[in-house]
Short mmCIF file of C-alpha atoms in Angstrom, two decimals:
data_model
loop_
_atom_site.label_atom_id
_atom_site.label_comp_id
_atom_site.label_asym_id
_atom_site.label_seq_id
_atom_site.Cartn_x
_atom_site.Cartn_y
_atom_site.Cartn_z
CA MET A 1 -5.44 45.41 18.67
CA SER A 2 -3.82 41.86 18.56
CA LEU A 3 -2.13 39.11 21.09
CA SER A 4 0.53 38.18 20.62
CA PRO A 5 0.95 34.51 20.23
CA PHE A 6 2.07 33.86 23.41
CA PHE A 7 -1.02 35.35 24.92
CA HIS A 8 -3.29 33.62 22.36
CA HIS A 9 -2.33 30.40 23.95
CA LEU A 10 -2.16 30.93 27.26
CA ARG A 11 -5.54 32.41 27.48
CA SER A 12 -7.58 29.98 26.15
CA ALA A 13 -5.44 27.68 28.16
CA TYR A 14 -5.72 30.16 31.55
CA GLN A 15 -9.81 29.86 30.46
CA ALA A 16 -9.79 26.46 30.32
CA GLU A 17 -8.07 25.61 33.64
CA LEU A 18 -10.27 27.93 35.75
CA ASP A 19 -13.12 26.23 33.75
CA ASP A 20 -11.90 22.83 34.64
CA LEU A 21 -11.65 23.82 38.49
CA ALA A 22 -15.23 25.97 38.46
CA SER A 23 -17.56 22.78 38.76
CA ASP A 24 -17.76 19.35 39.88
CA SER A 25 -18.76 16.47 38.05
CA GLU A 26 -22.19 16.91 39.60
CA GLY A 27 -21.96 20.31 38.40
CA THR A 28 -21.82 22.12 41.20
CA ASN A 29 -20.02 25.52 41.36
CA VAL A 30 -16.51 24.64 43.13
CA LEU A 31 -14.58 27.30 42.06
CA ALA A 32 -13.94 29.21 45.04
CA LYS A 33 -13.38 25.76 47.15
CA LYS A 34 -11.07 24.47 44.29
CA LEU A 35 -8.89 28.41 44.53
CA ALA A 36 -8.44 28.19 47.53
CA GLU A 37 -7.07 24.90 47.82
CA ARG A 38 -4.54 25.30 44.83
CA ARG A 39 -3.64 28.65 46.65
CA LYS A 40 -2.38 26.57 49.74
CA GLU A 41 -0.43 24.56 47.12
CA LEU A 42 1.22 27.21 46.02
CA SER A 43 5.15 26.17 47.12
CA PHE A 44 4.41 23.09 45.21
CA LEU A 45 3.16 25.34 41.89
CA MET A 46 6.02 27.41 41.98
CA SER A 47 7.55 24.73 40.08
CA MET A 48 5.58 25.40 37.29
CA LEU A 49 6.01 29.16 37.20
CA GLU A 50 7.93 28.37 33.33
CA LEU A 51 6.64 25.66 32.29
CA SER A 52 2.20 26.06 32.75
CA PRO A 53 2.10 29.67 33.62
CA GLU A 54 -2.08 29.39 33.04
CA MET A 55 -2.19 26.57 36.00
CA VAL A 56 -0.64 28.70 38.87
CA ALA A 57 -1.60 31.84 37.56
CA VAL A 58 -5.05 30.93 38.81
CA VAL A 59 -4.24 31.19 42.22
CA PHE A 60 -4.05 35.13 41.34
CA HIS A 61 -7.84 34.49 40.01
CA GLN A 62 -9.73 38.60 40.55
CA GLY A 63 -6.32 38.98 42.71
CA PHE A 64 -5.67 42.11 40.59
CA ARG A 65 -7.36 45.55 39.51
CA PHE A 66 -5.86 47.07 36.81
CA LYS A 67 -5.65 51.51 36.64
CA ARG A 68 -3.84 51.71 33.62
CA THR A 69 -5.34 49.91 30.53
CA ALA A 70 -2.68 51.04 27.91
CA VAL A 71 0.00 49.28 29.67
CA MET A 72 -2.03 45.84 29.87
CA GLU A 73 -2.64 45.98 26.18
CA ASP A 74 0.60 46.61 25.47
CA LEU A 75 1.27 43.87 28.01
CA VAL A 76 -0.84 41.30 26.14
CA ARG A 77 1.32 42.43 22.37
CA GLN A 78 4.48 41.02 23.87
CA GLU A 79 6.34 37.53 23.62
CA SER A 80 7.48 35.76 26.10
CA GLU A 81 10.63 36.80 26.38
CA ASP A 82 9.63 40.35 25.76
CA LEU A 83 7.78 40.96 29.09
CA PRO A 84 8.53 44.07 31.05
CA GLU A 85 9.16 42.35 35.24
CA TRP A 86 6.43 42.62 37.75
CA ASP A 87 8.62 46.29 39.33
CA THR A 88 7.83 48.10 36.06
CA LEU A 89 3.73 47.07 36.11
CA ALA A 90 3.24 47.74 39.79
CA ASP A 91 1.90 51.21 39.61
CA SER A 92 -0.02 50.50 36.76
CA VAL A 93 -2.08 47.06 38.91
CA ASP A 94 -3.09 46.61 42.42
CA LEU A 95 -3.03 43.52 43.93
CA MET A 96 -5.63 42.83 46.51
CA PRO A 97 -4.55 42.46 50.16
CA TRP A 98 -5.03 38.64 49.96
CA ALA A 99 -2.85 38.24 46.74
CA GLN A 100 -0.01 40.09 48.66
CA ASN A 101 1.51 37.46 50.56
CA LEU A 102 1.03 35.15 47.38
CA ALA A 103 2.67 37.90 45.06
CA GLN A 104 5.72 37.85 47.82
CA GLN A 105 6.11 34.19 47.84
CA VAL A 106 6.32 34.15 43.98
CA LEU A 107 8.89 37.02 44.07
CA GLN A 108 11.02 35.34 45.72
CA GLN A 109 11.59 32.83 43.00
CA PRO A 110 13.87 33.48 39.99
CA ALA A 111 11.09 33.46 37.39
CA GLY A 112 8.74 35.55 39.71
CA PRO A 113 9.06 38.59 38.32
CA TRP A 114 8.45 37.18 34.89
CA PHE A 115 5.29 35.38 36.20
CA MET A 116 3.97 38.11 38.05
CA SER A 117 3.60 40.11 34.87
CA VAL A 118 2.17 37.05 33.13
CA ALA A 119 -0.18 36.25 35.68
CA ALA A 120 -1.94 39.87 35.43
CA ALA A 121 -1.88 39.47 31.72
CA LEU A 122 -3.70 36.83 31.85
CA GLU A 123 -6.54 38.01 34.22
CA TYR A 124 -6.38 41.11 32.32
CA LEU A 125 -7.87 39.39 29.12
CA LEU A 126 -10.06 37.17 31.03
CA THR A 127 -11.66 40.43 32.72
CA LYS A 128 -11.74 42.42 29.40
CA PRO A 129 -13.44 40.24 26.38
CA ASP A 130 -13.33 43.21 23.92
CA ALA A 131 -13.93 42.83 20.55
CA ARG A 132 -10.20 43.78 19.45
CA PHE A 133 -9.19 40.45 21.37
CA ALA A 134 -12.06 38.47 19.62
CA GLN A 135 -10.80 39.86 16.39
CA ALA A 136 -7.92 39.21 16.63
CA ASP A 137 -8.36 35.45 17.41
CA ASP A 138 -11.18 35.23 14.70
CA ALA A 139 -7.81 35.78 12.01
CA ASP A 140 -5.56 33.63 13.88
CA ASP A 141 -8.63 30.74 13.77
CA ASP A 142 -8.90 31.88 10.15
CA GLU A 143 -5.46 30.92 9.45
CA GLU A 144 -5.53 27.70 11.31
CA SER A 145 -8.74 26.64 9.33
CA ASP A 146 -6.93 27.32 5.98
CA ARG A 147 -3.82 24.92 7.13
CA ASP A 148 -6.28 22.25 8.15
CA ASP A 149 -7.57 22.69 4.81
CA ILE A 150 -4.14 22.43 3.33
CA GLU A 151 -3.51 19.39 5.50
CA ARG A 152 -6.63 17.46 4.63
CA ASP A 153 -6.82 14.60 1.84
CA PRO A 154 -8.55 14.84 -1.36
CA GLU A 155 -11.71 13.24 -0.31
CA GLY A 156 -11.93 15.92 2.68
CA MET A 157 -11.02 14.15 6.17
CA ASP A 158 -8.10 14.79 8.33
CA GLU A 159 -5.75 12.32 9.69
CA ASP A 160 -8.26 11.76 12.81
CA GLU A 161 -11.03 11.65 10.62
CA ARG A 162 -9.36 9.06 8.53
CA GLN A 163 -8.39 6.82 11.22
CA SER A 164 -11.82 6.83 12.91
CA ARG A 165 -13.55 5.77 9.64
CA VAL A 166 -11.05 3.25 9.88
CA SER A 167 -11.46 2.04 13.15
CA GLU A 168 -15.50 1.88 12.25
CA GLU A 169 -14.86 -0.15 9.46
CA GLU A 170 -13.03 -2.46 10.91
CA GLY A 171 -15.44 -2.74 13.91
CA ALA A 172 -18.38 -3.29 11.68
CA ALA A 173 -16.22 -6.47 9.63
CA TRP A 174 -14.84 -7.65 13.13
CA MET A 175 -19.22 -7.67 14.05
CA VAL A 176 -20.29 -9.04 10.79
CA GLU A 177 -17.66 -12.24 11.74
CA GLN A 178 -19.16 -12.33 14.62
CA GLY A 179 -22.52 -13.34 13.09
CA PHE A 180 -24.33 -9.81 13.30
CA ASP A 181 -25.76 -8.04 10.31
CA HIS A 182 -23.44 -5.37 8.21
CA LYS A 183 -24.80 -2.03 9.71
CA ASP A 184 -25.73 0.09 6.40
#
C-alpha cells in the first residue's frame, strides 16, 4: 500500500507539528498543555483549514477512534481533491466526546467536511506505524535520493554544500587578512 503524495507530505508535516508542541526549551513534555491552548484557538486556526491543515489537525490529536481500517487505508491513498467528505466517513470513525464540539465548529466552515477527512487520515497515519507505509516512504526517499544525485555537481556537492564551502573559504581568507594563521 502506498500513500498519496498529498498524505505523504502532510504526514511528516503533522508529525513535525506535534513534535514542535511536545516539549519546551528545557525539554519538558508540554504536549497536553500546548494542545489545550491550540484547542482554545480553534476559531482563529480555522482560517488555515485548507492552507495548513496539519497545523489545525493537531487540535484533534487522539480524538478519533477508527472502526473500519480498510476505509482509512483507502482514504490515505486519495489526493486532496478526491477526498470523501466527513459525512461519508462518519460510520468508520468515532470522535471522542471532547472532540465532538470541536468538530461541530469546524463542520460549519465551507472546507470543514474536507478538513475533517484530512484530520482523521493524519491521526490514523500517526497511530498506525505500519511497515506498509514505511515501505512506501522508502520508495519515495529513493526517488528523492536519485533526484538529489542528479542535482549534484561533478564534485559531488549540491548547491547548499557548495555555498557553505564558499562561505568557509571566504571566512578563512578574511581571518588571514586580520592576521590570524590559516586554518588547515
